Coordinates of C-alpha atoms and ligand atoms in Angstrom, one line a residue:
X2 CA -129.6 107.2 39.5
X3 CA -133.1 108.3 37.9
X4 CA -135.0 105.0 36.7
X5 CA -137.0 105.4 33.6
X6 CA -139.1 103.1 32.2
X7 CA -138.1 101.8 28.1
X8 CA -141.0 103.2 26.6
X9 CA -142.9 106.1 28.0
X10 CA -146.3 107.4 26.6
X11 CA -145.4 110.9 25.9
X12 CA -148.5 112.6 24.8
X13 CA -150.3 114.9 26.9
X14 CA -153.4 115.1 25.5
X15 CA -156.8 116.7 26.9
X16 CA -155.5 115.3 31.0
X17 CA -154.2 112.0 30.0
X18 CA -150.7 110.2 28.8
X19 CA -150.8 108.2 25.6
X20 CA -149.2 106.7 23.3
X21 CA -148.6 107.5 19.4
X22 CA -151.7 106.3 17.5
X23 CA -149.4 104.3 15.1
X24 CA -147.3 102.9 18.5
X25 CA -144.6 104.1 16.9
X26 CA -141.7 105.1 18.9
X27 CA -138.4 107.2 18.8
X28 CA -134.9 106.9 20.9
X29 CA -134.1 109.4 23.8
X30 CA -130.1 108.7 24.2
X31 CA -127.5 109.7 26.4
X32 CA -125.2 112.0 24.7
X33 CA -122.5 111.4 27.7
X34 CA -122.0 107.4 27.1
X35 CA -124.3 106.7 24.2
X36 CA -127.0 104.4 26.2
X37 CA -130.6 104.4 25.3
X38 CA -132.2 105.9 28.1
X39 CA -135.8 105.0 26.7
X40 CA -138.6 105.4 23.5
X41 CA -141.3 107.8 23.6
X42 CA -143.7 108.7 21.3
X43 CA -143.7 109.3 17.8
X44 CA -147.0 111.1 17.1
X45 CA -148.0 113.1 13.9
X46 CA -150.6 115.1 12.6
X47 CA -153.7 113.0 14.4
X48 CA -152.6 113.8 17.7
X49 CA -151.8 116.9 17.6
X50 CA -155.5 117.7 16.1
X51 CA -156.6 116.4 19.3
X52 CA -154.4 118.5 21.5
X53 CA -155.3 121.2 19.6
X54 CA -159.2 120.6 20.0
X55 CA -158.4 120.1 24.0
X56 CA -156.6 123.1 23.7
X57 CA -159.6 125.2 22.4
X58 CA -162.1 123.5 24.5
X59 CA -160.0 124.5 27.9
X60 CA -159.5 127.9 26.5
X61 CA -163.1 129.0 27.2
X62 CA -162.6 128.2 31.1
X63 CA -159.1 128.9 31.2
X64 CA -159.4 132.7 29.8
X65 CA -161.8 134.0 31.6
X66 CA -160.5 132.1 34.9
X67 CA -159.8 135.3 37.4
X68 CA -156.0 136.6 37.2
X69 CA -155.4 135.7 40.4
X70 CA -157.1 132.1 40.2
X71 CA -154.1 131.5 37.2
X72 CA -151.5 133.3 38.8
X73 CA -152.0 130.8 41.9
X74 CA -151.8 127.9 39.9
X75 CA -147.9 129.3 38.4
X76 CA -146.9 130.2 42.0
X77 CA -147.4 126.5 42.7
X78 CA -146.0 125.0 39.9
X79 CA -142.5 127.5 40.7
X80 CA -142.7 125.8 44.4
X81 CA -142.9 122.3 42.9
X82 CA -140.0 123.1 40.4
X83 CA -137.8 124.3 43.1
X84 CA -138.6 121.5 45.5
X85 CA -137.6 119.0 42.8
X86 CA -134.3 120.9 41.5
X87 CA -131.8 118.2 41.8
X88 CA -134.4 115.4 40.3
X89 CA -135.1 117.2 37.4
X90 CA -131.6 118.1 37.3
X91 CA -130.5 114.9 36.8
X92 CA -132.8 113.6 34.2
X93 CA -131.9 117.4 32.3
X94 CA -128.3 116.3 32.2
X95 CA -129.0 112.4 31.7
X96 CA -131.0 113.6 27.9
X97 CA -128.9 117.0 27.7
X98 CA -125.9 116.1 28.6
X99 CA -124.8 119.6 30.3
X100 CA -122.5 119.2 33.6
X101 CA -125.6 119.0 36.6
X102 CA -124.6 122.1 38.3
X103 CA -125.7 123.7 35.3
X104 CA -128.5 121.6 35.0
X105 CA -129.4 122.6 38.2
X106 CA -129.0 125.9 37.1
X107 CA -131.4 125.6 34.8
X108 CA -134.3 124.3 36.5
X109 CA -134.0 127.3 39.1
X110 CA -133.5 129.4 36.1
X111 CA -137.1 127.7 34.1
X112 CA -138.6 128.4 37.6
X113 CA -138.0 131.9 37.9
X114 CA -139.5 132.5 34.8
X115 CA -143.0 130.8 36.1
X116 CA -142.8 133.1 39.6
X117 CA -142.2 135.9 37.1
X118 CA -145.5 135.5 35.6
X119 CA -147.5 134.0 38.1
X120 CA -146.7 138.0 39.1
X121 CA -147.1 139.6 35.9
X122 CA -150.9 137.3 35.6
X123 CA -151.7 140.1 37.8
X124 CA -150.8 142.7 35.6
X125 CA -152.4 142.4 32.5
X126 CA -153.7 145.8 32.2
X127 CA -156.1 147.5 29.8
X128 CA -156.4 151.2 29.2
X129 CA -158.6 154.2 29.1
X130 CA -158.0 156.3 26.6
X131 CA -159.9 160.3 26.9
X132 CA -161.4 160.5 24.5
X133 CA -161.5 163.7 22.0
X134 CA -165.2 163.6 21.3
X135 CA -167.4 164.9 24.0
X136 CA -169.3 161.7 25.8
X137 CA -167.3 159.0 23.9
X138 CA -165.5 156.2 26.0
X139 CA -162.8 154.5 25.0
X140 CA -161.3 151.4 26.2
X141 CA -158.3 148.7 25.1
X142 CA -158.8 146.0 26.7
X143 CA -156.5 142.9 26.8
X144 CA -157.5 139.3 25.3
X145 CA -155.4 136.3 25.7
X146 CA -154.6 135.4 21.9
X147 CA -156.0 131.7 22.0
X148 CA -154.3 128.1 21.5
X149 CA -150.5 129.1 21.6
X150 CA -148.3 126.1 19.2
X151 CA -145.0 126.1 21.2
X152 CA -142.3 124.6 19.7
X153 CA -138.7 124.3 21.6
X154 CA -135.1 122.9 21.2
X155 CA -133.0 121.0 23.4
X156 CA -130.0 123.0 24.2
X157 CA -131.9 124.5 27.3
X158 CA -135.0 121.9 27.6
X159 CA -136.3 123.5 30.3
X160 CA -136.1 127.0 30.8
X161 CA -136.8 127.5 27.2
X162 CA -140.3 125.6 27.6
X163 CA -141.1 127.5 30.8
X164 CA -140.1 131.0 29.0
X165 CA -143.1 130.3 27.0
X166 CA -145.5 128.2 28.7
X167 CA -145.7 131.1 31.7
X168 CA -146.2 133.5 30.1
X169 CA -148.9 132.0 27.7
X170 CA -150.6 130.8 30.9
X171 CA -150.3 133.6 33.0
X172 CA -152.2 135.3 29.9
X173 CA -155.5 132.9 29.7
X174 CA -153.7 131.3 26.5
X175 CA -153.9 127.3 26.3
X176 CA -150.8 125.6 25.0
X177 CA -149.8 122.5 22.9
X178 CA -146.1 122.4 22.9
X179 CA -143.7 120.3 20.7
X180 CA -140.5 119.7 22.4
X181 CA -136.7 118.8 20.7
X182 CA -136.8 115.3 20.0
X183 CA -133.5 115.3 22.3
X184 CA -135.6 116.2 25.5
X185 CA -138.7 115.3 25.9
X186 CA -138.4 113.6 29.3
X187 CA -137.6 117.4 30.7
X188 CA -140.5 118.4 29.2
X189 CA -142.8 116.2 30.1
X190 CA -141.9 116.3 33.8
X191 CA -142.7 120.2 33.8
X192 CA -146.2 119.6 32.2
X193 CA -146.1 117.3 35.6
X194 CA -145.2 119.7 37.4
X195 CA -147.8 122.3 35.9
X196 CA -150.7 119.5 36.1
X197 CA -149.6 118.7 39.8
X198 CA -150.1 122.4 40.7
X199 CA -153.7 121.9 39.8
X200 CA -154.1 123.2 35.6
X201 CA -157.2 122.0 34.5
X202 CA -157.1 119.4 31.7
X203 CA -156.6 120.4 28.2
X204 CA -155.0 123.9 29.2
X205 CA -150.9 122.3 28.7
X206 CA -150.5 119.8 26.1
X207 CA -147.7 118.2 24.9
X208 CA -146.7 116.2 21.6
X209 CA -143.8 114.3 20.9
X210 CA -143.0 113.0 17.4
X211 CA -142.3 114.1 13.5
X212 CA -141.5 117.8 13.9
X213 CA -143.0 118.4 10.3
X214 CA -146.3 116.8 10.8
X215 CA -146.6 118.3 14.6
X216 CA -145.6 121.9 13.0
X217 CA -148.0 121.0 10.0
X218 CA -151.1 120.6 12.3
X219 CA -150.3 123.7 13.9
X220 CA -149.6 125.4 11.1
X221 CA -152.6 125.1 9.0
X222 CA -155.2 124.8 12.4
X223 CA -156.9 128.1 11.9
X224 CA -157.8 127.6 16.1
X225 CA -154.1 128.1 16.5
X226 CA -153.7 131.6 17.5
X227 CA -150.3 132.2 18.2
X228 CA -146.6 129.9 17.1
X229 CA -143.8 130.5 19.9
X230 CA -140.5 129.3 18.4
X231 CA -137.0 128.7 19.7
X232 CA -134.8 127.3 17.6
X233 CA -132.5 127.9 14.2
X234 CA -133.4 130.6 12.1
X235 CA -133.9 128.6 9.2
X236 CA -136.9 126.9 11.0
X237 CA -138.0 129.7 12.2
X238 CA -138.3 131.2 8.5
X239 CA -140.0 128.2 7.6
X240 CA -142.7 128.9 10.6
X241 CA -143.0 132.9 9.2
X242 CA -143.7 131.3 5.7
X243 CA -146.9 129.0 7.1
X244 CA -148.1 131.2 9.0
X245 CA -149.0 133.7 6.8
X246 CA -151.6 131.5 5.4
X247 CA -153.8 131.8 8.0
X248 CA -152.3 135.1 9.4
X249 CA -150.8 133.6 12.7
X250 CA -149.0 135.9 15.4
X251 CA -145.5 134.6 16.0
X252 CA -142.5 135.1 18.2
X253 CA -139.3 133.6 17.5
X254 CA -136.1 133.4 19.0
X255 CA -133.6 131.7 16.6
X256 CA -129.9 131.8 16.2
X257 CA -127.2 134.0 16.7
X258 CA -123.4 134.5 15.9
X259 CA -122.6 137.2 19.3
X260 CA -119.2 138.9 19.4
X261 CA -117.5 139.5 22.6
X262 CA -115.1 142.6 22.1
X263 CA -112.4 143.6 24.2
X264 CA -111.0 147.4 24.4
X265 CA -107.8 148.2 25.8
X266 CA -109.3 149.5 29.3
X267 CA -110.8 146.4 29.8
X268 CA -110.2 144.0 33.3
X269 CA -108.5 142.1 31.3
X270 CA -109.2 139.3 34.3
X271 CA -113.4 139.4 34.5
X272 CA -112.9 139.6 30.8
X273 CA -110.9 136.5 30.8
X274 CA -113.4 134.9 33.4
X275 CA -116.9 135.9 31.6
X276 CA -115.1 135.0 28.1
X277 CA -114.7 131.5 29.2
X278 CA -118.0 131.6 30.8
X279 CA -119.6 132.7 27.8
X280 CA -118.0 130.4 25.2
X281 CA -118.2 126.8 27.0
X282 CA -121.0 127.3 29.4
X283 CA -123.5 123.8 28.0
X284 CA -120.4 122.8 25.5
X285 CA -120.5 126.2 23.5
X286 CA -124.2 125.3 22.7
X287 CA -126.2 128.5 23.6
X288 CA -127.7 130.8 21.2
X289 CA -126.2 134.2 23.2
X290 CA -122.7 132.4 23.6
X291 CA -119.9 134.2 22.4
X292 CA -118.8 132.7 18.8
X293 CA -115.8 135.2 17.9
X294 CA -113.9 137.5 20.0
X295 CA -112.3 140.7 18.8
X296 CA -109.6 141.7 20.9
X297 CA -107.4 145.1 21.2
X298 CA -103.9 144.2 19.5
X299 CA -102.6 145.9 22.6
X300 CA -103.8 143.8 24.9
X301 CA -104.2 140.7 22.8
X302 CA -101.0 138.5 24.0
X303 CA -101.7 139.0 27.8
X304 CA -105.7 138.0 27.2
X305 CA -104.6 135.1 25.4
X306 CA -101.9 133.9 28.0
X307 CA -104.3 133.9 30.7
X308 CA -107.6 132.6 28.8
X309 CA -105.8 129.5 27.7
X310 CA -104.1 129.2 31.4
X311 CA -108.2 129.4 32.2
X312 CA -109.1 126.8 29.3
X313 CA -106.6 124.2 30.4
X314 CA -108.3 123.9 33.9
X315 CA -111.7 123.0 32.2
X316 CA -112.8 119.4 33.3
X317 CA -114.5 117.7 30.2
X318 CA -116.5 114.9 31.0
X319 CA -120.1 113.1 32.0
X320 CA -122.2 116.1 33.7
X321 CA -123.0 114.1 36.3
X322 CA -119.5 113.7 37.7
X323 CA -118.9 116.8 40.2
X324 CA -115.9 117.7 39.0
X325 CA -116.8 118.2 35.3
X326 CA -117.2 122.1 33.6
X327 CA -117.5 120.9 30.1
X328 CA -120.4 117.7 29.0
X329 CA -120.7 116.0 25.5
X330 CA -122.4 118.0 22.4
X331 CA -126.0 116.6 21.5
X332 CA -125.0 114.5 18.6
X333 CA -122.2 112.8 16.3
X334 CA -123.5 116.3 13.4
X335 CA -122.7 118.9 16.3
X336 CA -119.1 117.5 16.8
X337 CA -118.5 117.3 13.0
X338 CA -119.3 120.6 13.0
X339 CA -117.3 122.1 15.0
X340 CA -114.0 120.0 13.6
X341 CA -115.6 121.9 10.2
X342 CA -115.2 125.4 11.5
X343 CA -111.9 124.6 13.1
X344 CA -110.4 123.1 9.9
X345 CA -112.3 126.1 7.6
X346 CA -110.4 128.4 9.7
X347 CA -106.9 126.8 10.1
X348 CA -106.9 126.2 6.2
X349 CA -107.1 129.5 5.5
X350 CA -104.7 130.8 7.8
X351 CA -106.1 130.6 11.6
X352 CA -103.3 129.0 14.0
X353 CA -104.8 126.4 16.8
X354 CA -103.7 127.7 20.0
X355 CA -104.7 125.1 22.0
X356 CA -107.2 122.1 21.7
X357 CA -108.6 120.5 18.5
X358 CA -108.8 117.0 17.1
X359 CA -105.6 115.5 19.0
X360 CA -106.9 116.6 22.5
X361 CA -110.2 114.4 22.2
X362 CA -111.0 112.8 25.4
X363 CA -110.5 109.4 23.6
X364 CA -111.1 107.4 27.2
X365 CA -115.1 108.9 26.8
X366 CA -117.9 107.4 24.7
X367 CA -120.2 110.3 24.0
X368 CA -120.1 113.2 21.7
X369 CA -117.0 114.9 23.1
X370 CA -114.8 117.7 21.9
X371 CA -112.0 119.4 23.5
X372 CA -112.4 123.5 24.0
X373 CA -110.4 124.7 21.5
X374 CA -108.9 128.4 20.8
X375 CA -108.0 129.7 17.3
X376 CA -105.9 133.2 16.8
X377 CA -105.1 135.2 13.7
X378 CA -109.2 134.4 12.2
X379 CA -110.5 136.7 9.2
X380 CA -114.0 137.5 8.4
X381 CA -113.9 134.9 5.4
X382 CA -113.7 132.0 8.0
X383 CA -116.4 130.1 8.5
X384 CA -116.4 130.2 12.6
X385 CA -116.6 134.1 12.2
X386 CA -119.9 134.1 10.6
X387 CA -121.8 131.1 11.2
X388 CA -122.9 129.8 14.5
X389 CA -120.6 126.9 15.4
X390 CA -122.9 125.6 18.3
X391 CA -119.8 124.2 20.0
X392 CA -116.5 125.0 22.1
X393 CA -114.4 126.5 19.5
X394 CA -113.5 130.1 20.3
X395 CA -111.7 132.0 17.5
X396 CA -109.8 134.9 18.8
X397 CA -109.3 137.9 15.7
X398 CA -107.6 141.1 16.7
X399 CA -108.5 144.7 15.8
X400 CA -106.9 148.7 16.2
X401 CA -109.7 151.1 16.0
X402 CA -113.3 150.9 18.0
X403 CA -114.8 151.6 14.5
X404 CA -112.9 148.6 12.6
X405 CA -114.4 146.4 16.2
X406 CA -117.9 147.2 16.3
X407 CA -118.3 147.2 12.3
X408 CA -117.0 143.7 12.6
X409 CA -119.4 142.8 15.2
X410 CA -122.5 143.8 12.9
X411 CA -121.0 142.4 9.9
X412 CA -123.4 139.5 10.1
X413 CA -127.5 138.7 9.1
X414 CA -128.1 137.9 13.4
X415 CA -128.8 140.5 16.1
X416 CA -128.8 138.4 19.5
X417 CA -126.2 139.1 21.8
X418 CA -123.1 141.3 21.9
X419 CA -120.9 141.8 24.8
X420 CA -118.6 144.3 25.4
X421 CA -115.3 144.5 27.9
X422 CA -114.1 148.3 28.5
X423 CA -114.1 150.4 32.0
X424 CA -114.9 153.3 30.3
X425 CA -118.2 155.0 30.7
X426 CA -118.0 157.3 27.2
X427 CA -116.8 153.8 25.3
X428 CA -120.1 151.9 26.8
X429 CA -122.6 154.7 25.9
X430 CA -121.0 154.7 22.3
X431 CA -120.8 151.2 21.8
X432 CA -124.3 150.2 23.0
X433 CA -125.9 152.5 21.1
X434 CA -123.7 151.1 17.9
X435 CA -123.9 147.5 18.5
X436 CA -126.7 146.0 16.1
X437 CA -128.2 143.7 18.4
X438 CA -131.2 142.8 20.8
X439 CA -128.8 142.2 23.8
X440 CA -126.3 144.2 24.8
X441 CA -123.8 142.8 28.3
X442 CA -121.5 145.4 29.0
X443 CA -118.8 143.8 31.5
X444 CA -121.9 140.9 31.5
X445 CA -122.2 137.9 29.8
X446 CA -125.6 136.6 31.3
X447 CA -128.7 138.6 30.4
X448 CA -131.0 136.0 30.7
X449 CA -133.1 136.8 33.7
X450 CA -136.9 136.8 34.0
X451 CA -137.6 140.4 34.5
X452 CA -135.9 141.5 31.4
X453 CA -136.7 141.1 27.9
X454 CA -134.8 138.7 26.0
X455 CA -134.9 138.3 22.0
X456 CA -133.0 139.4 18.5
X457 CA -133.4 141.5 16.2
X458 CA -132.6 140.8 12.2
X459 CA -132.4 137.1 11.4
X460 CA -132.1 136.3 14.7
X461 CA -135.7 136.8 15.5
X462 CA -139.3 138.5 16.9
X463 CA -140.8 139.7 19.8
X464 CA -139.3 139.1 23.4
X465 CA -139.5 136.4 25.8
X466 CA -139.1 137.8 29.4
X467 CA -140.1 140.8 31.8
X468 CA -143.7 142.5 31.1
X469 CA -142.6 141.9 27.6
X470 CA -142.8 138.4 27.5
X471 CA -146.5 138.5 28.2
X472 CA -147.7 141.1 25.9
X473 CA -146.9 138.2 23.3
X474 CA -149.7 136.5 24.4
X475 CA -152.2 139.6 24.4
X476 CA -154.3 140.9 21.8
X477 CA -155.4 144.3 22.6
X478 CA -159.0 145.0 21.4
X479 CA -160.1 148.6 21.4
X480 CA -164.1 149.2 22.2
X481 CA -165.4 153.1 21.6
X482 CA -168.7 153.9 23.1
X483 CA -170.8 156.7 21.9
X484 CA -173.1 158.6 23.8
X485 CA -176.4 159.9 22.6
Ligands
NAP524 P1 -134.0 123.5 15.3 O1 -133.4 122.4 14.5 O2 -134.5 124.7 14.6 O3 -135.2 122.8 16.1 C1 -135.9 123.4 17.1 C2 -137.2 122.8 17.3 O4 -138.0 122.9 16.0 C3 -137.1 121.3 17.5 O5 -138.2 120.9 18.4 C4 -137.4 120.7 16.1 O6 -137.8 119.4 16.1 C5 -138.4 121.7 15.6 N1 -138.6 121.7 14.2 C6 -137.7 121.5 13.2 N2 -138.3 121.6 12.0 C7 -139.6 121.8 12.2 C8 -140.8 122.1 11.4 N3 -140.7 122.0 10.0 N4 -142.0 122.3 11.9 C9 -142.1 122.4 13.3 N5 -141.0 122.2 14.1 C10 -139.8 121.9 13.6 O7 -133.0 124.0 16.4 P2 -132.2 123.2 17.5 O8 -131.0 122.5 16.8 O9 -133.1 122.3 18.3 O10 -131.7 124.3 18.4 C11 -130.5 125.1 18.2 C12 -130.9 126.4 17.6 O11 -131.8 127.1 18.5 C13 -129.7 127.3 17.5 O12 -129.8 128.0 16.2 C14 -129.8 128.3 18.6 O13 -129.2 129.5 18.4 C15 -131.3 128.4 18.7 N6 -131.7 128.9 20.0 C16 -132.2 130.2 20.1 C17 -132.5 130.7 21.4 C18 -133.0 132.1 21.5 O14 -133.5 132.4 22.6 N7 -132.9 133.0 20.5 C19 -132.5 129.9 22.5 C20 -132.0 128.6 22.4 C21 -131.7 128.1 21.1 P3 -136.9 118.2 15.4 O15 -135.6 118.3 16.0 O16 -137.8 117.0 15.6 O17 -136.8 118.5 13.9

């Protein structure tokens, strides 16, 4: 049992914790039973001015800190993460709601992302370019862009801050992040965790409060270099709108609607496994989870039969109960919409296989819903095109590898496809088809540290991940030098 206090100052501002200005606070719930766990600050634009000024002032030190003095710093902070796994475990799951062995997950998952860069802090190499002109030198040399506005959701509250934060560190950036409203107590034990591993004040800051005032200061603080967002795509166009006024770099990683698609010489039993993985891993709520499946009409019945024999063994419940695969959604909104898509789709034809409305866990107080599997979908259904967010899986069936993959990329996001065949040729083809940032063949879990990970149309810019990740945080100035 984590104790927490009922009302935490929340703001980390310049080295210290404080309160809103206005003492103004906002609920942090349980999404599993419904219980307050606590208030925390609900800040606004003053604030984050002042995180934003202790953000510039540390900047100076921070960037031109040695590599190595930086990199040390991360290598300690991924120690104290992974020394404090099943803590922060447990508070992830008591705001989050996920089961804890995914929580757990996730910590170990947010720390592998800060040993990644405390590496790649090492590696933050210029160029020398030979020159065409005799006697002329010229050089690109790497800048760390300046204050970095980071602004995360809640469906993975702690990897998805440490995506950013590491890298931006690892760079010589200073950071004032802006956390889901959902989550903040995750958050603000990492910026512990950071602060315990010895970053000097001002260098991580962290707001909690009114997402448009907090993204307003950011927005229109010309200091502010750089806006790192994860979240839906229509914030994320929102972000790309403001910052053009003062010409911000941005990197986004928004939504996505990914299609899982089964061919005929698919193992139809990892298929069946990684399906389920994919779909109700967090309670369907994961931007590369599989939202429609297109299945071979050859193989359809036998991947049905033994997905739903799969789905009936899923344990929905409180995450902290060991026994438990499947948690609560966030919110009363996210359940509704799910019941939407599911309704949307049997209205116009779809047949419930199993789940929906009458297998709600009535005996449970939080946001629950049921996994759920619909069959015979069409591309006018609503779960077929926009992201449900939830554990409704929509089964559609299809002939021809064409009529498959033009389905897949029959939609405005480009995050994650997955693909089921055992055939090389089929791989190669489909891959280089598929319309997307991600591809998993025979892999539903591409988010690693060394690898890049982002969308392409609607779905988002830049990469968060590998060497990638870090060049989002790097301007590269060029210097020529004559000779005489
Ligand atoms: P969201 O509603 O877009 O919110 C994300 C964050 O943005 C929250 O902290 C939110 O704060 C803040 N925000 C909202 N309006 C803002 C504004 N005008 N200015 C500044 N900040 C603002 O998304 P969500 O519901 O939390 O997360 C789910 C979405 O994230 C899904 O679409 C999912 O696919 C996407 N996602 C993408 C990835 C990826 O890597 N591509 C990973 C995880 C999630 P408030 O809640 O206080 O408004």
């Amino acid at each position: 049992m984590i104790e927490v206090e009922s009302k935490i100052a929340s703001n980390f501002i310049n080295g210290d914790w404080y309160h809103a200005d206005s003492s103004e606070t906002q609920p942090v719930y349980n999404p599993a039973t419904l219980e307050k766990i606590t208030e925390v600050a609900y800040s606004g634009e003053a604030e984050t001015k002042r995180a934003i000024e202790g953000a510039q002032t540390a900047f100076k030190e921070w960037s031109t800190m040695p590599a190595r003095k930086r990199s040390r710093i991360l290598y300690k902070a991924h120690q104290l993460l992974l020394n404090d796994v099943d803590r922060l475990a447990h508070i992830l799951t008591m705001e989050q709601g996920k089961p804890l062995k995914e929580a757990k997950g996730e910590i170990k998952s947010a720390a592998s992302f800060v040993l990644w860069y405390a590496e790649e802090a090492n590696r933050m190499y210029g160029e020398w370019i030979p020159a065409s002109q005799k006697g002329k030198r010229q050089l690109v040399i790497p800048h760390p862009v300046g204050v970095v506005g980071a602004i995360t959701p809640w469906n993975f509250p702690a990897s998805m801050i440490t995506r950013k934060v590491a890298p931006a560190l690892a760079a010589g950036c200073t950071v004032v992040l802006k956390p889901a409203p959902e989550t903040p107590l995750s958050a603000m034990e990492i910026v512990k965790i950071f602060v315990k591993a010895g970053l000097p004040k001002g260098v991580l800051n962290l707001v909690t409060g009114d997402a448009k005032e907090i993204g307003n200061a950011l927005l229109t603080n010309h200091n502010v270099r750089l806006i790192t967002f994860t979240g839906s795509t229509e914030v994320g166009k929102h972000l790309m709108r403001e910052s053009a006024n003062h010409v911000k770099k941005l990197s986004l990683e928004l939504g996505g609607h990914a299609p899982i698609i089964i061919f005929d010489d698919a193992d139809l039993d990892l298929a069946v496994k990684l399906s389920l993985a994919s779909k109700f891993r967090n309670a369907g709520q994961t931007c590369i989870c599989a939202n429609r499946l297109y299945v071979h009409e050859s193989v359809k019945e036998r991947f049905t039969e033994k997905l739903i024999e799969q789905v009936k063994q899923l344990k929905v419940g409180q995450g902290t109960r060991d026994d438990v695969d499947v948690g609560p959604l966030i919110n009363e909104q996210a359940v509704d919409k799910v019941k939407g898509h599911l309704h949307d789709a049997v209205e116009k034809g779809a047949k419930l296989v199993y789940g929906g409305d009458s297998q709600n866990t009535s005996d449970l107080n939080g946001h629950f819903y049921h996994p759920t599997v619909v069959q015979g979908t069409t591309s006018e259904m609503r779960v077929m095109n926009e992201e449900t967010f939830g554990p409704l899986l929509p089964i559609q069936t299809f002939k021809e590898d064409k009529e498959a993959i033009d389905a897949a990329n029959d939609t405005n996001y480009g995050l994650a496809a997955y693909v089921f065949t055992d055939s090389l040729e089929r791989s190669y083809q489909v891959m280089e088809q598929l319309e997307y940032g991600i591809v998993g063949i025979n892999d539903v879990f591409p988010a690693v540290a060394e690898a890049p990970f982002g969308g392409i149309k609607e779905s988002g810019i830049g990469k968060e991940g590998g060497h990638h990740g870090l060049h989002e945080f790097v301007e590269q100035k060029f210097v020529s030098i004559g000779s005489k």
